[in-house]
Amino acid sequence: MSTKEPILSVRDMRVEFKIKKQNALPWHQPEILRAVKGVSFDLAEGETLGIVGESGCGKSTLARAIIRMIPSQGGEVFWQGRDLMKMNEKGLLGIRKEIQMIFQDPLASLNPRLTAGQIIAEPLKTHHPSTSKDEVKKQVRELMEKVGLSARMINRYPHEFSGGQCQRIGIARALITNPKLIICDEPVSALDVSVQAQVVNLLMDLQKELGLSLLFIAHDLSVVKHISNRIMVLEFGDIAEIGEAHDVIHNPQSPYTKELINAVPIPDPIAERKRIAERRALEAKA
Amino acid sequence: MALLDIQNLRITYDTPDGVVEAVRNVNLQIDKGETLAIVGESGSGKSQTAFATMGLLPHNAQVSGSIKYQGQEIIGLSHEEMNKLRSNEIAMIFQDPMTSLNPYLRISDQMAETLIYNSPNGKRMKKKDAIAECVRMLEAVKIPNAKNRIHLYPHEFSGGMRQRVMIAMSLLCRPKLLIADEPTTALDVTVQARIMDLLVELQEEFHMAIVLITHNLGIVAGSCERTMVMYKGEVMEQGSTVDIFGKPSHPYTQGLLSAVPRLNQDEERLVTLDRSFETQMAEG
């Protein structure tokens, strides 16, 4: 992977938020919350980088800052050699065609007043407004079949779909502009175990077929491990560890990674109870 | 006598597409101090069963069968009688701690309400005493600096902390039965582990029975004695957790178990749930 030129390089990314102190008066200086504290990484073409960490560790903030959905306080993002941070709105629009995003809550990220077909077609209308109606319809139908939805459902509204199906609509919407990178922000956290596997497998198949790069954000290590080539562990806005997926899971270096791995429950009563007992004994000692 | 005894529970809804059976033929018993897990995917009827027990089903639901709590029939109870039961005997925690707390009220106000109107000894409690009791409960669920934080609003807490507030709230009236409807689904794995430890600890302290509704088989394995597997409104199998995980007899349970992603398994593709058992069931 190191032989390839990275498609995305992030250098020293910093994001800060101003927050009001508790019981603060209007003239008090706001406190600075440093959500992302200088994160750097590279992503190669066709690679999947998993980003894991507890809620509040800055993983979603990092992803949003990369595509400039939120302002950042420093750092550089190179997308195929061009610095995103120095781009104007018009330039960014062109880039956003190439970088798409899938969100956590499948129902909340779809407009309830649009049909599935309209939702999937929206990015196409924004980025290629000259596409003919028939062409849009044709592409939407093709994509729906590709993500495992029947094209007959094109006129249904989001509430008529199950959670897993809604997430498929979100994936189709992200794919319609032929992106090179998809940022998946906890795409399966809200789904049932039985549906989770289907969506993860779908993403992996699409990646192979279309040569996509993925940034896969999740807090569940067992899912991230399956889809990622490399894993980055974030702790309070800092990189705790980054490395090949297999190494991070089987030979974690940072104590924080170990803690995360230990928190994943094992679906085996005997093993899991033994582990809980060990964890409690350890905590009692500490 | 079992603490909770559900016999032939059937819940149906009239919809424009005809009658929908949300739950059919559910039988379950739970004894004092026991932990029962109800697992199944969304739409399997696990939450419907819980809502029926709490008397929280929507008005258009039709319920038949029997739900007995300590020998008393719950189905058909009046609103007042049900309220009494809900305040002192059965409590419930919900999946999403943000939507189940009132965003306009301080934690102190919404927690104390429970005690002011329903104190365990039947008398109205003074607000000051109620808040002191609430602080004690928040300390029991390990919220640091509970004395000051009780005066905050729900949005000032993190998801895990909000779920702790919900648990504390549900324990205020010392229930004998706690129904936890996906209490950790919205939370991180590390917070999930802490909340589950907390529930088990509190169960020992307060001697209550817990019905844990979840689709996460990992947490069931860790903390429940008995497991009931539901699918499409029916009970597929029930028994001791060790037996069900060790040798699942129903093809759905087998499929569900193999679909759980595991850290120690190295295949690249995740196993998806094989639904071929549905045709087998329909034929047999």
mmCIF file of N, CA and C in Angstrom, chain A residues 22 53-56 59 186 189-198 200-202 204-205 208 219-223 225-227 246 249-250 256 259-270 272-273 276 279-280 283, chain B residues 40-42 46 152 156 185 187-194 196-197 200-201 215-225 241-242 245-246 252 256-257 259-273 275:
data_model
loop_
_atom_site.group_PDB
_atom_site.id
_atom_site.type_symbol
_atom_site.label_atom_id
_atom_site.label_comp_id
_atom_site.label_asym_id
_atom_site.label_seq_id
_atom_site.Cartn_x
_atom_site.Cartn_y
_atom_site.Cartn_z
ATOM 1 N N GLN A 22 -19.994 26.222 32.975
ATOM 2 C CA GLN A 22 -21.234 26.127 33.714
ATOM 3 C C GLN A 22 -21.425 27.376 34.575
ATOM 4 N N GLY A 53 -13.245 4.582 18.507
ATOM 5 C CA GLY A 53 -13.059 5.340 19.737
ATOM 6 C C GLY A 53 -14.412 5.561 20.382
ATOM 7 N N GLU A 54 -14.405 5.953 21.657
ATOM 8 C CA GLU A 54 -15.657 6.174 22.373
ATOM 9 C C GLU A 54 -16.350 7.416 21.840
ATOM 10 N N SER A 55 -17.637 7.584 22.196
ATOM 11 C CA SER A 55 -18.292 8.815 21.767
ATOM 12 C C SER A 55 -17.598 9.979 22.461
ATOM 13 N N GLY A 56 -17.429 11.062 21.721
ATOM 14 C CA GLY A 56 -16.742 12.222 22.284
ATOM 15 C C GLY A 56 -15.251 12.209 22.034
ATOM 16 N N LYS A 59 -14.126 11.396 16.564
ATOM 17 C CA LYS A 59 -14.055 10.704 15.275
ATOM 18 C C LYS A 59 -14.992 11.319 14.239
ATOM 19 N N GLU A 186 -20.490 5.806 11.385
ATOM 20 C CA GLU A 186 -21.285 4.822 12.122
ATOM 21 C C GLU A 186 -22.460 4.295 11.289
ATOM 22 N N SER A 189 -24.304 1.252 13.260
ATOM 23 C CA SER A 189 -24.522 1.237 14.713
ATOM 24 C C SER A 189 -25.988 1.173 15.082
ATOM 25 N N ALA A 190 -26.857 1.737 14.219
ATOM 26 C CA ALA A 190 -28.274 1.779 14.574
ATOM 27 C C ALA A 190 -29.025 0.553 14.060
ATOM 28 N N LEU A 191 -28.309 -0.402 13.474
ATOM 29 C CA LEU A 191 -29.003 -1.528 12.851
ATOM 30 C C LEU A 191 -28.906 -2.795 13.700
ATOM 31 N N ASP A 192 -29.868 -3.682 13.496
ATOM 32 C CA ASP A 192 -29.865 -4.992 14.151
ATOM 33 C C ASP A 192 -28.674 -5.823 13.700
ATOM 34 N N VAL A 193 -28.282 -6.745 14.581
ATOM 35 C CA VAL A 193 -27.169 -7.636 14.257
ATOM 36 C C VAL A 193 -27.379 -8.320 12.908
ATOM 37 N N SER A 194 -28.614 -8.795 12.685
ATOM 38 C CA SER A 194 -28.873 -9.570 11.476
ATOM 39 C C SER A 194 -28.779 -8.703 10.224
ATOM 40 N N VAL A 195 -29.024 -7.402 10.368
ATOM 41 C CA VAL A 195 -28.990 -6.504 9.216
ATOM 42 C C VAL A 195 -27.600 -5.893 9.043
ATOM 43 N N GLN A 196 -26.933 -5.694 10.192
ATOM 44 C CA GLN A 196 -25.575 -5.143 10.196
ATOM 45 C C GLN A 196 -24.670 -5.859 9.200
ATOM 46 N N ALA A 197 -24.664 -7.178 9.292
ATOM 47 C CA ALA A 197 -23.778 -7.977 8.456
ATOM 48 C C ALA A 197 -24.068 -7.735 6.982
ATOM 49 N N GLN A 198 -25.358 -7.640 6.630
ATOM 50 C CA GLN A 198 -25.728 -7.427 5.219
ATOM 51 C C GLN A 198 -25.182 -6.096 4.708
ATOM 52 N N VAL A 200 -22.686 -4.248 5.958
ATOM 53 C CA VAL A 200 -21.217 -4.264 5.905
ATOM 54 C C VAL A 200 -20.741 -5.031 4.673
ATOM 55 N N ASN A 201 -21.342 -6.191 4.417
ATOM 56 C CA ASN A 201 -20.955 -6.965 3.236
ATOM 57 C C ASN A 201 -21.226 -6.195 1.947
ATOM 58 N N LEU A 202 -22.362 -5.481 1.921
ATOM 59 C CA LEU A 202 -22.696 -4.678 0.740
ATOM 60 C C LEU A 202 -21.620 -3.623 0.491
ATOM 61 N N MET A 204 -18.541 -3.701 1.409
ATOM 62 C CA MET A 204 -17.300 -4.344 0.978
ATOM 63 C C MET A 204 -17.372 -4.753 -0.496
ATOM 64 N N ASP A 205 -18.547 -5.266 -0.912
ATOM 65 C CA ASP A 205 -18.703 -5.656 -2.316
ATOM 66 C C ASP A 205 -18.587 -4.452 -3.240
ATOM 67 N N LYS A 208 -15.057 -3.237 -3.644
ATOM 68 C CA LYS A 208 -14.259 -4.045 -4.567
ATOM 69 C C LYS A 208 -14.643 -3.738 -6.010
ATOM 70 N N HIS A 219 -17.914 2.587 16.658
ATOM 71 C CA HIS A 219 -17.356 2.333 17.984
ATOM 72 C C HIS A 219 -17.262 0.835 18.244
ATOM 73 N N ASP A 220 -17.844 0.038 17.353
ATOM 74 C CA ASP A 220 -17.820 -1.410 17.549
ATOM 75 C C ASP A 220 -16.622 -2.009 16.803
ATOM 76 N N LEU A 221 -15.623 -2.385 17.589
ATOM 77 C CA LEU A 221 -14.389 -2.889 16.993
ATOM 78 C C LEU A 221 -14.598 -4.132 16.145
ATOM 79 N N SER A 222 -15.552 -4.983 16.548
ATOM 80 C CA SER A 222 -15.698 -6.246 15.831
ATOM 81 C C SER A 222 -16.192 -6.016 14.409
ATOM 82 N N VAL A 223 -16.958 -4.934 14.189
ATOM 83 C CA VAL A 223 -17.404 -4.618 12.828
ATOM 84 C C VAL A 223 -16.269 -3.968 12.042
ATOM 85 N N LYS A 225 -13.150 -4.206 12.368
ATOM 86 C CA LYS A 225 -12.087 -5.148 12.049
ATOM 87 C C LYS A 225 -12.360 -5.882 10.738
ATOM 88 N N HIS A 226 -13.615 -6.212 10.493
ATOM 89 C CA HIS A 226 -13.943 -6.989 9.300
ATOM 90 C C HIS A 226 -13.761 -6.208 8.016
ATOM 91 N N ILE A 227 -14.045 -4.927 8.070
ATOM 92 C CA ILE A 227 -14.081 -4.152 6.826
ATOM 93 C C ILE A 227 -12.776 -3.406 6.560
ATOM 94 N N HIS A 246 -5.272 -6.289 11.585
ATOM 95 C CA HIS A 246 -4.984 -7.524 12.309
ATOM 96 C C HIS A 246 -4.071 -7.254 13.509
ATOM 97 N N ILE A 249 -5.894 -5.369 16.444
ATOM 98 C CA ILE A 249 -6.819 -6.197 17.216
ATOM 99 C C ILE A 249 -6.080 -7.269 18.017
ATOM 100 N N HIS A 250 -5.119 -7.929 17.380
ATOM 101 C CA HIS A 250 -4.496 -9.073 18.058
ATOM 102 C C HIS A 250 -3.272 -8.699 18.873
ATOM 103 N N TYR A 256 -5.432 2.055 25.879
ATOM 104 C CA TYR A 256 -6.794 2.450 25.520
ATOM 105 C C TYR A 256 -7.398 1.466 24.526
ATOM 106 N N GLU A 259 -8.447 -1.565 26.325
ATOM 107 C CA GLU A 259 -9.694 -1.353 27.053
ATOM 108 C C GLU A 259 -10.897 -1.477 26.109
ATOM 109 N N LEU A 260 -10.775 -0.895 24.926
ATOM 110 C CA LEU A 260 -11.857 -0.970 23.940
ATOM 111 C C LEU A 260 -12.126 -2.413 23.539
ATOM 112 N N ILE A 261 -11.056 -3.162 23.304
ATOM 113 C CA ILE A 261 -11.209 -4.556 22.888
ATOM 114 C C ILE A 261 -11.874 -5.361 23.998
ATOM 115 N N ASN A 262 -11.475 -5.054 25.239
ATOM 116 C CA ASN A 262 -12.041 -5.777 26.369
ATOM 117 C C ASN A 262 -13.507 -5.502 26.591
ATOM 118 N N ALA A 263 -13.981 -4.367 26.092
ATOM 119 C CA ALA A 263 -15.376 -4.004 26.333
ATOM 120 C C ALA A 263 -16.324 -4.669 25.340
ATOM 121 N N VAL A 264 -15.805 -5.237 24.256
ATOM 122 C CA VAL A 264 -16.676 -5.899 23.280
ATOM 123 C C VAL A 264 -17.157 -7.213 23.879
ATOM 124 N N PRO A 265 -18.481 -7.357 24.072
ATOM 125 C CA PRO A 265 -18.953 -8.587 24.695
ATOM 126 C C PRO A 265 -18.798 -9.804 23.769
ATOM 127 N N ILE A 266 -18.455 -10.942 24.356
ATOM 128 C CA ILE A 266 -18.327 -12.176 23.578
ATOM 129 C C ILE A 266 -19.647 -12.930 23.659
ATOM 130 N N PRO A 267 -20.227 -13.326 22.525
ATOM 131 C CA PRO A 267 -21.494 -14.052 22.590
ATOM 132 C C PRO A 267 -21.312 -15.511 22.993
ATOM 133 N N ASP A 268 -20.714 -15.740 24.128
ATOM 134 C CA ASP A 268 -20.517 -17.095 24.634
ATOM 135 C C ASP A 268 -20.587 -16.993 26.154
ATOM 136 N N PRO A 269 -21.648 -17.567 26.764
ATOM 137 C CA PRO A 269 -21.882 -17.320 28.193
ATOM 138 C C PRO A 269 -20.679 -17.677 29.066
ATOM 139 N N ILE A 270 -20.041 -18.777 28.786
ATOM 140 C CA ILE A 270 -18.984 -19.234 29.684
ATOM 141 C C ILE A 270 -17.774 -18.303 29.600
ATOM 142 N N GLU A 272 -17.697 -15.247 28.350
ATOM 143 C CA GLU A 272 -18.027 -13.868 28.698
ATOM 144 C C GLU A 272 -18.093 -13.693 30.221
ATOM 145 N N ARG A 273 -18.677 -14.672 30.919
ATOM 146 C CA ARG A 273 -18.790 -14.532 32.374
ATOM 147 C C ARG A 273 -17.415 -14.572 33.033
ATOM 148 N N ILE A 276 -15.906 -11.172 32.477
ATOM 149 C CA ILE A 276 -16.481 -10.129 33.331
ATOM 150 C C ILE A 276 -15.932 -10.256 34.743
ATOM 151 N N ARG A 279 -12.529 -8.881 34.810
ATOM 152 C CA ARG A 279 -12.513 -7.420 34.726
ATOM 153 C C ARG A 279 -12.870 -6.806 36.081
ATOM 154 N N ARG A 280 -13.879 -7.430 36.755
ATOM 155 C CA ARG A 280 -14.300 -6.877 38.051
ATOM 156 C C ARG A 280 -13.187 -7.008 39.065
ATOM 157 N N GLU A 283 -10.768 -4.355 38.491
ATOM 158 C CA GLU A 283 -11.231 -3.033 38.906
ATOM 159 C C GLU A 283 -11.230 -2.912 40.419
ATOM 160 N N GLY B 40 -34.107 -10.816 19.903
ATOM 161 C CA GLY B 40 -34.782 -10.894 18.623
ATOM 162 C C GLY B 40 -34.519 -9.609 17.873
ATOM 163 N N GLU B 41 -34.746 -9.635 16.559
ATOM 164 C CA GLU B 41 -34.470 -8.428 15.780
ATOM 165 C C GLU B 41 -35.640 -7.462 15.879
ATOM 166 N N SER B 42 -35.498 -6.280 15.258
ATOM 167 C CA SER B 42 -36.601 -5.324 15.348
ATOM 168 C C SER B 42 -37.806 -5.902 14.635
ATOM 169 N N LYS B 46 -40.620 -8.160 20.796
ATOM 170 C CA LYS B 46 -40.064 -8.152 22.149
ATOM 171 C C LYS B 46 -40.475 -6.902 22.924
ATOM 172 N N LEU B 152 -28.897 19.945 36.862
ATOM 173 C CA LEU B 152 -28.673 20.214 35.441
ATOM 174 C C LEU B 152 -29.855 19.715 34.600
ATOM 175 N N GLU B 156 -27.322 18.381 29.277
ATOM 176 C CA GLU B 156 -25.987 18.637 29.806
ATOM 177 C C GLU B 156 -25.279 17.350 30.230
ATOM 178 N N THR B 185 -28.310 -0.017 23.761
ATOM 179 C CA THR B 185 -28.176 -0.005 22.303
ATOM 180 C C THR B 185 -27.634 1.327 21.785
ATOM 181 N N LEU B 187 -25.555 3.214 23.218
ATOM 182 C CA LEU B 187 -24.320 3.595 23.900
ATOM 183 C C LEU B 187 -23.085 2.904 23.329
ATOM 184 N N ASP B 188 -21.939 3.478 23.631
ATOM 185 C CA ASP B 188 -20.647 2.898 23.244
ATOM 186 C C ASP B 188 -20.379 1.582 23.947
ATOM 187 N N VAL B 189 -19.505 0.777 23.385
ATOM 188 C CA VAL B 189 -19.202 -0.516 24.019
ATOM 189 C C VAL B 189 -18.632 -0.364 25.417
ATOM 190 N N THR B 190 -17.760 0.611 25.624
ATOM 191 C CA THR B 190 -17.155 0.768 26.954
ATOM 192 C C THR B 190 -18.210 1.205 27.969
ATOM 193 N N VAL B 191 -19.094 2.122 27.551
ATOM 194 C CA VAL B 191 -20.147 2.587 28.454
ATOM 195 C C VAL B 191 -21.145 1.459 28.682
ATOM 196 N N GLN B 192 -21.405 0.691 27.623
ATOM 197 C CA GLN B 192 -22.311 -0.443 27.722
ATOM 198 C C GLN B 192 -21.845 -1.421 28.791
ATOM 199 N N ALA B 193 -20.548 -1.714 28.789
ATOM 200 C CA ALA B 193 -20.014 -2.645 29.785
ATOM 201 C C ALA B 193 -20.254 -2.098 31.191
ATOM 202 N N ARG B 194 -20.036 -0.778 31.363
ATOM 203 C CA ARG B 194 -20.230 -0.193 32.697
ATOM 204 C C ARG B 194 -21.684 -0.218 33.129
ATOM 205 N N MET B 196 -24.024 -2.331 32.155
ATOM 206 C CA MET B 196 -24.427 -3.708 32.461
ATOM 207 C C MET B 196 -23.897 -4.142 33.824
ATOM 208 N N ASP B 197 -22.638 -3.788 34.121
ATOM 209 C CA ASP B 197 -22.086 -4.081 35.453
ATOM 210 C C ASP B 197 -22.963 -3.454 36.525
ATOM 211 N N VAL B 200 -26.326 -5.272 37.067
ATOM 212 C CA VAL B 200 -26.156 -6.524 37.811
ATOM 213 C C VAL B 200 -25.916 -6.227 39.295
ATOM 214 N N GLU B 201 -25.116 -5.212 39.563
ATOM 215 C CA GLU B 201 -24.822 -4.816 40.937
ATOM 216 C C GLU B 201 -26.093 -4.364 41.659
ATOM 217 N N HIS B 215 -30.970 -6.877 21.239
ATOM 218 C CA HIS B 215 -30.580 -7.743 20.133
ATOM 219 C C HIS B 215 -29.088 -8.046 20.203
ATOM 220 N N ASN B 216 -28.453 -7.584 21.265
ATOM 221 C CA ASN B 216 -27.023 -7.826 21.423
ATOM 222 C C ASN B 216 -26.789 -9.110 22.215
ATOM 223 N N LEU B 217 -26.393 -10.152 21.513
ATOM 224 C CA LEU B 217 -26.247 -11.452 22.176
ATOM 225 C C LEU B 217 -25.069 -11.469 23.143
ATOM 226 N N GLY B 218 -24.099 -10.596 22.915
ATOM 227 C CA GLY B 218 -22.937 -10.547 23.792
ATOM 228 C C GLY B 218 -23.310 -10.186 25.218
ATOM 229 N N ILE B 219 -24.171 -9.167 25.391
ATOM 230 C CA ILE B 219 -24.501 -8.779 26.760
ATOM 231 C C ILE B 219 -25.435 -9.783 27.412
ATOM 232 N N VAL B 220 -26.215 -10.482 26.606
ATOM 233 C CA VAL B 220 -27.061 -11.545 27.160
ATOM 234 C C VAL B 220 -26.172 -12.639 27.754
ATOM 235 N N ALA B 221 -25.147 -13.012 27.002
ATOM 236 C CA ALA B 221 -24.252 -14.079 27.446
ATOM 237 C C ALA B 221 -23.632 -13.730 28.794
ATOM 238 N N GLY B 222 -23.342 -12.442 28.988
ATOM 239 C CA GLY B 222 -22.645 -12.049 30.199
ATOM 240 C C GLY B 222 -23.506 -11.990 31.435
ATOM 241 N N SER B 223 -24.790 -11.635 31.295
ATOM 242 C CA SER B 223 -25.491 -11.314 32.534
ATOM 243 C C SER B 223 -26.881 -11.907 32.713
ATOM 244 N N CYS B 224 -27.349 -12.774 31.811
ATOM 245 C CA CYS B 224 -28.709 -13.288 31.989
ATOM 246 C C CYS B 224 -28.697 -14.798 32.220
ATOM 247 N N GLU B 225 -29.544 -15.235 33.191
ATOM 248 C CA GLU B 225 -29.607 -16.676 33.464
ATOM 249 C C GLU B 225 -30.410 -17.388 32.392
ATOM 250 N N THR B 241 -29.433 -19.708 29.468
ATOM 251 C CA THR B 241 -28.568 -19.035 28.501
ATOM 252 C C THR B 241 -27.437 -19.943 28.039
ATOM 253 N N VAL B 242 -26.876 -20.685 28.983
ATOM 254 C CA VAL B 242 -25.760 -21.565 28.635
ATOM 255 C C VAL B 242 -26.202 -22.607 27.605
ATOM 256 N N PHE B 245 -26.995 -20.864 24.060
ATOM 257 C CA PHE B 245 -25.790 -20.465 23.334
ATOM 258 C C PHE B 245 -24.938 -21.679 22.985
ATOM 259 N N GLY B 246 -24.950 -22.679 23.865
ATOM 260 C CA GLY B 246 -24.123 -23.863 23.660
ATOM 261 C C GLY B 246 -24.658 -24.737 22.544
ATOM 262 N N TYR B 252 -33.287 -20.423 13.689
ATOM 263 C CA TYR B 252 -33.174 -18.964 13.754
ATOM 264 C C TYR B 252 -32.122 -18.561 14.783
ATOM 265 N N LEU B 256 -28.801 -16.433 14.147
ATOM 266 C CA LEU B 256 -28.550 -15.200 14.883
ATOM 267 C C LEU B 256 -27.177 -15.245 15.544
ATOM 268 N N LEU B 257 -26.863 -16.400 16.140
ATOM 269 C CA LEU B 257 -25.577 -16.532 16.830
ATOM 270 C C LEU B 257 -24.407 -16.433 15.862
ATOM 271 N N ALA B 259 -24.394 -14.770 13.126
ATOM 272 C CA ALA B 259 -24.319 -13.459 12.481
ATOM 273 C C ALA B 259 -23.617 -12.419 13.352
ATOM 274 N N VAL B 260 -23.377 -12.752 14.635
ATOM 275 C CA VAL B 260 -22.718 -11.780 15.509
ATOM 276 C C VAL B 260 -21.253 -11.653 15.100
ATOM 277 N N PRO B 261 -20.808 -10.426 14.785
ATOM 278 C CA PRO B 261 -19.387 -10.290 14.447
ATOM 279 C C PRO B 261 -18.519 -10.544 15.690
ATOM 280 N N ARG B 262 -17.475 -11.323 15.526
ATOM 281 C CA ARG B 262 -16.608 -11.623 16.666
ATOM 282 C C ARG B 262 -15.207 -11.115 16.399
ATOM 283 N N LEU B 263 -14.556 -10.699 17.462
ATOM 284 C CA LEU B 263 -13.203 -10.170 17.319
ATOM 285 C C LEU B 263 -12.203 -11.258 16.987
ATOM 286 N N ASN B 264 -12.466 -12.478 17.477
ATOM 287 C CA ASN B 264 -11.456 -13.521 17.333
ATOM 288 C C ASN B 264 -11.658 -14.379 16.092
ATOM 289 N N GLN B 265 -12.573 -13.932 15.197
ATOM 290 C CA GLN B 265 -12.772 -14.748 14.006
ATOM 291 C C GLN B 265 -12.181 -13.994 12.827
ATOM 292 N N ASP B 266 -11.556 -14.699 11.911
ATOM 293 C CA ASP B 266 -10.729 -14.012 10.933
ATOM 294 C C ASP B 266 -11.267 -13.981 9.512
ATOM 295 N N GLU B 267 -12.440 -14.570 9.269
ATOM 296 C CA GLU B 267 -12.970 -14.515 7.903
ATOM 297 C C GLU B 267 -13.226 -13.066 7.556
ATOM 298 N N GLU B 268 -13.067 -12.785 6.269
ATOM 299 C CA GLU B 268 -13.238 -11.390 5.878
ATOM 300 C C GLU B 268 -14.714 -11.011 5.828
ATOM 301 N N ARG B 269 -15.532 -11.864 5.212
ATOM 302 C CA ARG B 269 -16.949 -11.537 5.086
ATOM 303 C C ARG B 269 -17.681 -11.869 6.371
ATOM 304 N N LEU B 270 -18.654 -11.038 6.719
ATOM 305 C CA LEU B 270 -19.471 -11.342 7.872
ATOM 306 C C LEU B 270 -20.531 -12.359 7.463
ATOM 307 N N VAL B 271 -20.893 -13.223 8.404
ATOM 308 C CA VAL B 271 -21.941 -14.197 8.124
ATOM 309 C C VAL B 271 -23.285 -13.487 8.202
ATOM 310 N N THR B 272 -24.097 -13.587 7.176
ATOM 311 C CA THR B 272 -25.425 -12.988 7.263
ATOM 312 C C THR B 272 -26.414 -14.037 7.722
ATOM 313 N N LEU B 273 -27.538 -13.535 8.240
ATOM 314 C CA LEU B 273 -28.536 -14.437 8.781
ATOM 315 C C LEU B 273 -29.179 -15.228 7.648
ATOM 316 N N ARG B 275 -32.100 -17.074 6.218
ATOM 317 C CA ARG B 275 -33.532 -17.098 6.519
ATOM 318 C C ARG B 275 -34.261 -18.277 5.877
#
